[in-house]
Structures are given as C-alpha cells and as structure tokens.
Amino acid sequence: AQSVSQHNHHVILSEAASLELGCNYSYGGTVNLFWYVQYPGQHLQLLLKYFSGDPLVKGIKGFEAEFIKSKFSFNLRKPSVQWSDTAEYFCAVNVNTGFQKLVFGTGTRLLVSP
Amino acid sequence: ETGVTQTPRHLVMGMTNKKSLKCEQHLGHNAMYWYKQSAKKPLELMFVYNFKEQTENNSVPSRFSPECPNSSHLFLHLHTLQPEDSALYLCASSQDSLALTGDHNEQFFGPGTRLTVL
C-alpha cells in the first residue's frame, strides 16, 4: 500500500534558522506531491505542489521543495523561518488508483521561537 | 477563506445520538471528500464523491453514512458512534477526482468539525 513518511514529528527552531522537513513516499507509479500547512486554529492550506517539470518547486511564504525521484523524497525547505511559520506541516502524495487519492504523512509540528 | 465551509465547527455527542456534519463548497468543483484527522495519525480518507456518485468507501464503519445531494454539498450522518471516533473531520473538494494529472488533483480543505463522542 502507498504510504508517506515524515520522519520529524516535532521540530523546534529559533527565528532565522533554516528549515528542512523530510518526506518520503512509497509508490512506484506517477505521483503528484504536495505540502500542506495547518496554522493553529486554521484549516489545511496548500503550501506548494509538484506535478511535473522542474523538480525544485517554490511555494508561498518562501517555502520550496525538491522532488528527488530516485530517493522517493519531497523535502520541504525554507532558508530562514519566522515565528509566523509555527504550524503543522503535512506531506501528501496523490496516486492514481483509478481515481485520485491523497495519502498523507503524519505531519510535523514546527515551533519557531522568537 | 470561504471556499469550503463546514458546520458545525464543534460537536459533542453521546454514543446513542444521531447527528450530521455538513460541508459546502463554493468553488464549482465536482469532487468532494471526507477525511478523519486523529491525533498522531495521518489524515485518513473516508469517502470520495465524484459528480455526486460515491467512488470510494475506505472501509469506513456503517455508523458513518455519507450523503451527497449535489456537487456543492456533502453530509456525514453519524449514529451510535464510539469514543474512539472522536476526531477532527475534514471535508475537501477538487475539480475532479478522476483526472490523471494537473491542477484537477488539488484539493481544497474546509476548517473541519471537531467531534467529541462521550
């Protein structure tokens, strides 16, 4: 079965530190990849997505992610985090099993201290 | 953000109650989804509707009963729930759940209903 692994469950950083959140998936077919963010008390929002083309994708708020097909990875990065980036981050893979199915990771809770 | 709305936002119910969760999308999408978000577990897909037809029931117990009267509205009817069903229930929509590639895959989420079963 398809699965998504997010290795860091909790990350604590100081403002201006660099961020990298890992995401690995297990699926051998064509995938579309997403990072969603859930700010405290708010709904899930799309941060960025990869469908095809340039494996380095840029999203909102200075986030980017790199798709490395050989490693089945789609890690999220930001060079300098802000206090407002405190949120939970979810990696998701959209697999085509006859219909589109989003498979989510368990999420990474990021706390940025001012 | 009012693309996908859910009511109620919070619900407390006993195990013998019957209640319904409502989701409405204002994005002109054709596919709608129910997810369950429990602590320390990945979001679990429960049901998928595409053009009002149910295309996926992800082994969900029958005490959860979905209804999709049109492409804009989705309900989740609840009856005789268990305490372990307490969770955040999320609704999402997308252009089309059967498209192979492209932006049709992107799902937009509602704020969720926080359900507590006593």
mmCIF file of C-alpha atoms in Angstrom:
data_model
loop_
_atom_site.group_PDB
_atom_site.id
_atom_site.type_symbol
_atom_site.label_atom_id
_atom_site.label_comp_id
_atom_site.label_asym_id
_atom_site.label_seq_id
_atom_site.Cartn_x
_atom_site.Cartn_y
_atom_site.Cartn_z
ATOM 1 C CA ALA A 1 0.000 0.000 0.000
ATOM 2 C CA GLN A 2 1.083 3.550 -0.627
ATOM 3 C CA SER A 3 2.487 5.392 2.365
ATOM 4 C CA VAL A 4 4.109 8.677 3.228
ATOM 5 C CA SER A 5 6.718 9.044 5.963
ATOM 6 C CA GLN A 6 7.553 12.243 7.741
ATOM 7 C CA HIS A 7 10.475 11.489 9.973
ATOM 8 C CA ASN A 8 10.368 14.570 12.185
ATOM 9 C CA HIS A 9 7.266 14.729 14.339
ATOM 10 C CA HIS A 10 8.287 17.819 16.275
ATOM 11 C CA VAL A 11 10.800 20.467 15.285
ATOM 12 C CA ILE A 12 11.780 23.480 17.366
ATOM 13 C CA LEU A 13 13.756 26.288 15.758
ATOM 14 C CA SER A 14 14.728 29.829 16.534
ATOM 15 C CA GLU A 15 13.781 32.609 14.160
ATOM 16 C CA ALA A 16 16.119 32.961 11.181
ATOM 17 C CA ALA A 17 17.194 29.324 11.397
ATOM 18 C CA SER A 18 16.988 27.198 8.273
ATOM 19 C CA LEU A 19 14.333 24.532 7.962
ATOM 20 C CA GLU A 20 14.253 21.193 6.215
ATOM 21 C CA LEU A 21 11.415 18.732 6.765
ATOM 22 C CA GLY A 22 11.780 15.265 5.343
ATOM 23 C CA CYS A 23 9.149 13.426 3.348
ATOM 24 C CA ASN A 24 9.487 10.015 1.730
ATOM 25 C CA TYR A 25 6.813 8.082 -0.069
ATOM 26 C CA SER A 26 6.391 4.545 -1.247
ATOM 27 C CA TYR A 27 4.734 4.325 -4.640
ATOM 28 C CA GLY A 28 6.316 3.315 -7.891
ATOM 29 C CA GLY A 29 3.931 4.983 -10.309
ATOM 30 C CA THR A 30 3.356 8.555 -11.371
ATOM 31 C CA VAL A 31 2.834 10.786 -8.373
ATOM 32 C CA ASN A 32 1.826 14.319 -7.677
ATOM 33 C CA LEU A 33 3.306 15.708 -4.475
ATOM 34 C CA PHE A 34 2.030 18.315 -2.075
ATOM 35 C CA TRP A 35 2.916 20.072 1.120
ATOM 36 C CA TYR A 36 0.029 21.393 3.153
ATOM 37 C CA VAL A 37 0.262 23.625 6.206
ATOM 38 C CA GLN A 38 -2.152 23.951 9.090
ATOM 39 C CA TYR A 39 -1.687 27.057 11.203
ATOM 40 C CA PRO A 40 -3.096 26.950 14.738
ATOM 41 C CA GLY A 41 -6.872 27.071 14.598
ATOM 42 C CA GLN A 42 -6.959 27.256 10.812
ATOM 43 C CA HIS A 43 -7.726 24.835 8.020
ATOM 44 C CA LEU A 44 -5.272 22.961 5.859
ATOM 45 C CA GLN A 45 -3.804 25.166 3.163
ATOM 46 C CA LEU A 46 -1.700 24.239 0.176
ATOM 47 C CA LEU A 47 1.899 25.365 0.542
ATOM 48 C CA LEU A 48 3.258 24.036 -2.728
ATOM 49 C CA LYS A 49 2.816 21.231 -5.226
ATOM 50 C CA TYR A 50 4.735 19.247 -7.798
ATOM 51 C CA PHE A 51 3.104 17.775 -10.878
ATOM 52 C CA SER A 52 5.869 17.641 -13.469
ATOM 53 C CA GLY A 53 8.804 19.578 -14.860
ATOM 54 C CA ASP A 54 11.361 21.329 -12.663
ATOM 55 C CA PRO A 55 11.817 19.156 -9.565
ATOM 56 C CA LEU A 56 12.521 22.236 -7.458
ATOM 57 C CA VAL A 57 9.219 23.894 -6.756
ATOM 58 C CA LYS A 58 8.610 27.160 -4.995
ATOM 59 C CA GLY A 59 5.562 27.815 -2.901
ATOM 60 C CA ILE A 60 4.104 30.555 -0.813
ATOM 61 C CA LYS A 61 5.852 32.351 2.039
ATOM 62 C CA GLY A 62 9.367 31.500 0.859
ATOM 63 C CA PHE A 63 8.989 27.732 1.050
ATOM 64 C CA GLU A 64 10.398 25.385 -1.556
ATOM 65 C CA ALA A 65 10.600 21.645 -2.016
ATOM 66 C CA GLU A 66 12.709 19.353 -4.127
ATOM 67 C CA PHE A 67 11.422 16.185 -5.739
ATOM 68 C CA ILE A 68 14.127 13.538 -5.950
ATOM 69 C CA LYS A 69 12.614 10.629 -7.801
ATOM 70 C CA SER A 70 15.481 8.227 -7.136
ATOM 71 C CA LYS A 71 15.087 8.761 -3.405
ATOM 72 C CA PHE A 72 11.279 8.879 -3.393
ATOM 73 C CA SER A 73 11.611 12.113 -1.469
ATOM 74 C CA PHE A 74 9.994 15.538 -1.463
ATOM 75 C CA ASN A 75 11.664 17.523 1.306
ATOM 76 C CA LEU A 76 10.420 20.941 2.316
ATOM 77 C CA ARG A 77 12.872 23.777 2.900
ATOM 78 C CA LYS A 78 12.950 27.375 3.973
ATOM 79 C CA PRO A 79 16.230 29.270 4.409
ATOM 80 C CA SER A 80 15.073 31.481 7.267
ATOM 81 C CA VAL A 81 11.981 30.719 9.344
ATOM 82 C CA GLN A 82 9.779 33.234 11.085
ATOM 83 C CA TRP A 83 7.684 32.981 14.225
ATOM 84 C CA SER A 84 4.599 33.007 11.985
ATOM 85 C CA ASP A 85 5.730 29.718 10.414
ATOM 86 C CA THR A 86 4.716 27.917 13.598
ATOM 87 C CA ALA A 87 2.265 25.330 12.296
ATOM 88 C CA GLU A 88 1.839 21.688 11.418
ATOM 89 C CA TYR A 89 3.139 20.605 8.026
ATOM 90 C CA PHE A 90 1.781 17.670 6.071
ATOM 91 C CA CYS A 91 3.322 15.975 3.087
ATOM 92 C CA ALA A 92 0.898 14.262 0.730
ATOM 93 C CA VAL A 93 1.113 12.127 -2.350
ATOM 94 C CA ASN A 94 -1.650 11.905 -4.928
ATOM 95 C CA VAL A 95 -1.684 8.485 -6.504
ATOM 96 C CA ASN A 96 -3.805 7.394 -9.407
ATOM 97 C CA THR A 97 -5.588 4.195 -8.410
ATOM 98 C CA GLY A 98 -8.462 4.641 -10.796
ATOM 99 C CA PHE A 99 -9.357 7.812 -9.021
ATOM 100 C CA GLN A 100 -7.162 10.392 -7.377
ATOM 101 C CA LYS A 101 -6.304 9.531 -3.778
ATOM 102 C CA LEU A 102 -4.339 11.771 -1.439
ATOM 103 C CA VAL A 103 -2.164 9.844 1.003
ATOM 104 C CA PHE A 104 -0.903 11.968 3.877
ATOM 105 C CA GLY A 105 2.020 11.697 6.229
ATOM 106 C CA THR A 106 1.548 12.004 9.981
ATOM 107 C CA GLY A 107 2.603 15.635 9.980
ATOM 108 C CA THR A 108 5.448 17.614 11.509
ATOM 109 C CA ARG A 109 4.696 20.139 14.204
ATOM 110 C CA LEU A 110 7.038 23.131 13.862
ATOM 111 C CA LEU A 111 7.520 25.607 16.685
ATOM 112 C CA VAL A 112 9.514 28.724 15.929
ATOM 113 C CA SER A 113 10.624 30.677 18.945
ATOM 114 C CA PRO A 114 11.066 34.447 18.603
ATOM 115 C CA GLU B 1 -11.045 31.725 3.012
ATOM 116 C CA THR B 2 -14.637 30.658 2.372
ATOM 117 C CA GLY B 3 -14.124 28.184 -0.484
ATOM 118 C CA VAL B 4 -15.111 25.172 1.633
ATOM 119 C CA THR B 5 -17.246 25.632 4.719
ATOM 120 C CA GLN B 6 -18.168 23.123 7.389
ATOM 121 C CA THR B 7 -20.792 23.170 10.107
ATOM 122 C CA PRO B 8 -20.824 22.772 12.981
ATOM 123 C CA ARG B 9 -17.256 23.611 13.922
ATOM 124 C CA HIS B 10 -17.558 21.741 17.203
ATOM 125 C CA LEU B 11 -19.866 18.897 18.168
ATOM 126 C CA VAL B 12 -20.225 16.904 21.359
ATOM 127 C CA MET B 13 -22.500 13.899 21.235
ATOM 128 C CA GLY B 14 -23.348 10.821 23.202
ATOM 129 C CA MET B 15 -22.982 7.348 21.834
ATOM 130 C CA THR B 16 -26.724 6.991 21.263
ATOM 131 C CA ASN B 17 -27.192 10.316 19.470
ATOM 132 C CA LYS B 18 -27.709 10.894 15.780
ATOM 133 C CA LYS B 19 -26.103 13.965 14.260
ATOM 134 C CA SER B 20 -24.969 15.196 10.859
ATOM 135 C CA LEU B 21 -21.950 17.116 9.646
ATOM 136 C CA LYS B 22 -22.377 19.455 6.726
ATOM 137 C CA CYS B 23 -19.905 20.600 4.104
ATOM 138 C CA GLU B 24 -20.460 23.101 1.324
ATOM 139 C CA GLN B 25 -18.032 24.143 -1.389
ATOM 140 C CA HIS B 26 -18.298 27.360 -3.381
ATOM 141 C CA LEU B 27 -15.567 26.569 -5.897
ATOM 142 C CA GLY B 28 -17.559 24.903 -8.654
ATOM 143 C CA HIS B 29 -15.811 21.602 -8.032
ATOM 144 C CA ASN B 30 -17.172 18.192 -8.906
ATOM 145 C CA ALA B 31 -15.460 16.020 -6.318
ATOM 146 C CA MET B 32 -15.845 16.077 -2.547
ATOM 147 C CA TYR B 33 -14.111 14.137 0.188
ATOM 148 C CA TRP B 34 -14.419 13.290 3.873
ATOM 149 C CA TYR B 35 -11.255 12.795 5.925
ATOM 150 C CA LYS B 36 -10.708 11.890 9.562
ATOM 151 C CA GLN B 37 -7.817 13.552 11.398
ATOM 152 C CA SER B 38 -6.890 11.863 14.682
ATOM 153 C CA ALA B 39 -4.028 12.792 16.952
ATOM 154 C CA LYS B 40 -0.683 11.309 15.902
ATOM 155 C CA LYS B 41 -2.172 9.561 12.872
ATOM 156 C CA PRO B 42 -2.155 10.516 9.189
ATOM 157 C CA LEU B 43 -5.266 12.012 7.707
ATOM 158 C CA GLU B 44 -7.481 9.109 6.739
ATOM 159 C CA LEU B 45 -9.581 9.294 3.614
ATOM 160 C CA MET B 46 -13.114 8.106 4.390
ATOM 161 C CA PHE B 47 -15.293 8.782 1.367
ATOM 162 C CA VAL B 48 -14.993 10.251 -2.110
ATOM 163 C CA TYR B 49 -17.810 11.554 -4.261
ATOM 164 C CA ASN B 50 -17.300 12.481 -7.891
ATOM 165 C CA PHE B 51 -20.186 14.135 -9.736
ATOM 166 C CA LYS B 52 -22.448 13.109 -6.806
ATOM 167 C CA GLU B 53 -21.525 9.429 -7.141
ATOM 168 C CA GLN B 54 -19.633 7.690 -4.380
ATOM 169 C CA THR B 55 -16.387 6.398 -5.826
ATOM 170 C CA GLU B 56 -14.624 5.341 -2.654
ATOM 171 C CA ASN B 57 -15.564 3.989 0.723
ATOM 172 C CA ASN B 58 -12.322 3.406 2.540
ATOM 173 C CA SER B 59 -13.569 0.592 4.790
ATOM 174 C CA VAL B 60 -15.459 3.013 6.978
ATOM 175 C CA PRO B 61 -17.834 1.558 9.609
ATOM 176 C CA SER B 62 -21.512 1.804 8.773
ATOM 177 C CA ARG B 63 -22.121 4.130 11.724
ATOM 178 C CA PHE B 64 -20.781 6.803 9.334
ATOM 179 C CA SER B 65 -23.132 7.414 6.435
ATOM 180 C CA PRO B 66 -22.289 9.961 3.740
ATOM 181 C CA GLU B 67 -24.754 11.783 1.520
ATOM 182 C CA CYS B 68 -24.035 13.955 -1.491
ATOM 183 C CA PRO B 69 -27.251 15.523 -2.832
ATOM 184 C CA ASN B 70 -25.395 17.709 -5.331
ATOM 185 C CA SER B 71 -21.845 18.638 -6.258
ATOM 186 C CA SER B 72 -21.790 21.521 -3.787
ATOM 187 C CA HIS B 73 -22.984 19.768 -0.644
ATOM 188 C CA LEU B 74 -21.741 16.813 1.310
ATOM 189 C CA PHE B 75 -23.082 15.408 4.564
ATOM 190 C CA LEU B 76 -21.784 12.884 7.032
ATOM 191 C CA HIS B 77 -24.536 11.301 9.094
ATOM 192 C CA LEU B 78 -23.431 9.910 12.432
ATOM 193 C CA HIS B 79 -25.188 7.400 14.642
ATOM 194 C CA THR B 80 -24.198 5.176 17.562
ATOM 195 C CA LEU B 81 -20.619 6.408 17.479
ATOM 196 C CA GLN B 82 -17.855 5.229 19.782
ATOM 197 C CA PRO B 83 -15.466 7.367 21.857
ATOM 198 C CA GLU B 84 -12.620 6.402 19.510
ATOM 199 C CA ASP B 85 -14.485 8.201 16.730
ATOM 200 C CA SER B 86 -13.638 11.500 18.408
ATOM 201 C CA ALA B 87 -11.512 13.391 15.904
ATOM 202 C CA LEU B 88 -11.404 16.323 13.519
ATOM 203 C CA TYR B 89 -13.471 15.577 10.424
ATOM 204 C CA LEU B 90 -12.326 17.420 7.356
ATOM 205 C CA CYS B 91 -14.137 17.995 4.126
ATOM 206 C CA ALA B 92 -12.305 18.761 0.898
ATOM 207 C CA SER B 93 -13.173 19.372 -2.716
ATOM 208 C CA SER B 94 -11.370 19.249 -6.026
ATOM 209 C CA GLN B 95 -12.231 19.872 -9.641
ATOM 210 C CA ASP B 96 -12.437 16.202 -10.475
ATOM 211 C CA SER B 97 -11.349 13.097 -8.609
ATOM 212 C CA LEU B 98 -10.700 11.111 -11.778
ATOM 213 C CA ALA B 99 -8.364 13.439 -13.665
ATOM 214 C CA LEU B 100 -4.973 11.936 -14.302
ATOM 215 C CA THR B 101 -2.740 14.955 -13.936
ATOM 216 C CA GLY B 102 -2.748 18.645 -13.431
ATOM 217 C CA ASP B 103 -4.455 21.058 -11.139
ATOM 218 C CA HIS B 104 -7.585 18.943 -11.100
ATOM 219 C CA ASN B 105 -5.803 16.979 -8.387
ATOM 220 C CA GLU B 106 -5.504 19.861 -5.962
ATOM 221 C CA GLN B 107 -7.827 19.516 -3.012
ATOM 222 C CA PHE B 108 -9.140 22.439 -1.015
ATOM 223 C CA PHE B 109 -9.983 21.814 2.617
ATOM 224 C CA GLY B 110 -12.599 23.143 4.978
ATOM 225 C CA PRO B 111 -11.856 24.107 8.597
ATOM 226 C CA GLY B 112 -13.159 20.828 9.967
ATOM 227 C CA THR B 113 -15.628 19.760 12.618
ATOM 228 C CA ARG B 114 -14.115 18.842 15.966
ATOM 229 C CA LEU B 115 -16.186 15.882 17.143
ATOM 230 C CA THR B 116 -16.179 14.568 20.691
ATOM 231 C CA VAL B 117 -18.070 11.390 21.484
ATOM 232 C CA LEU B 118 -18.824 10.847 25.144
#
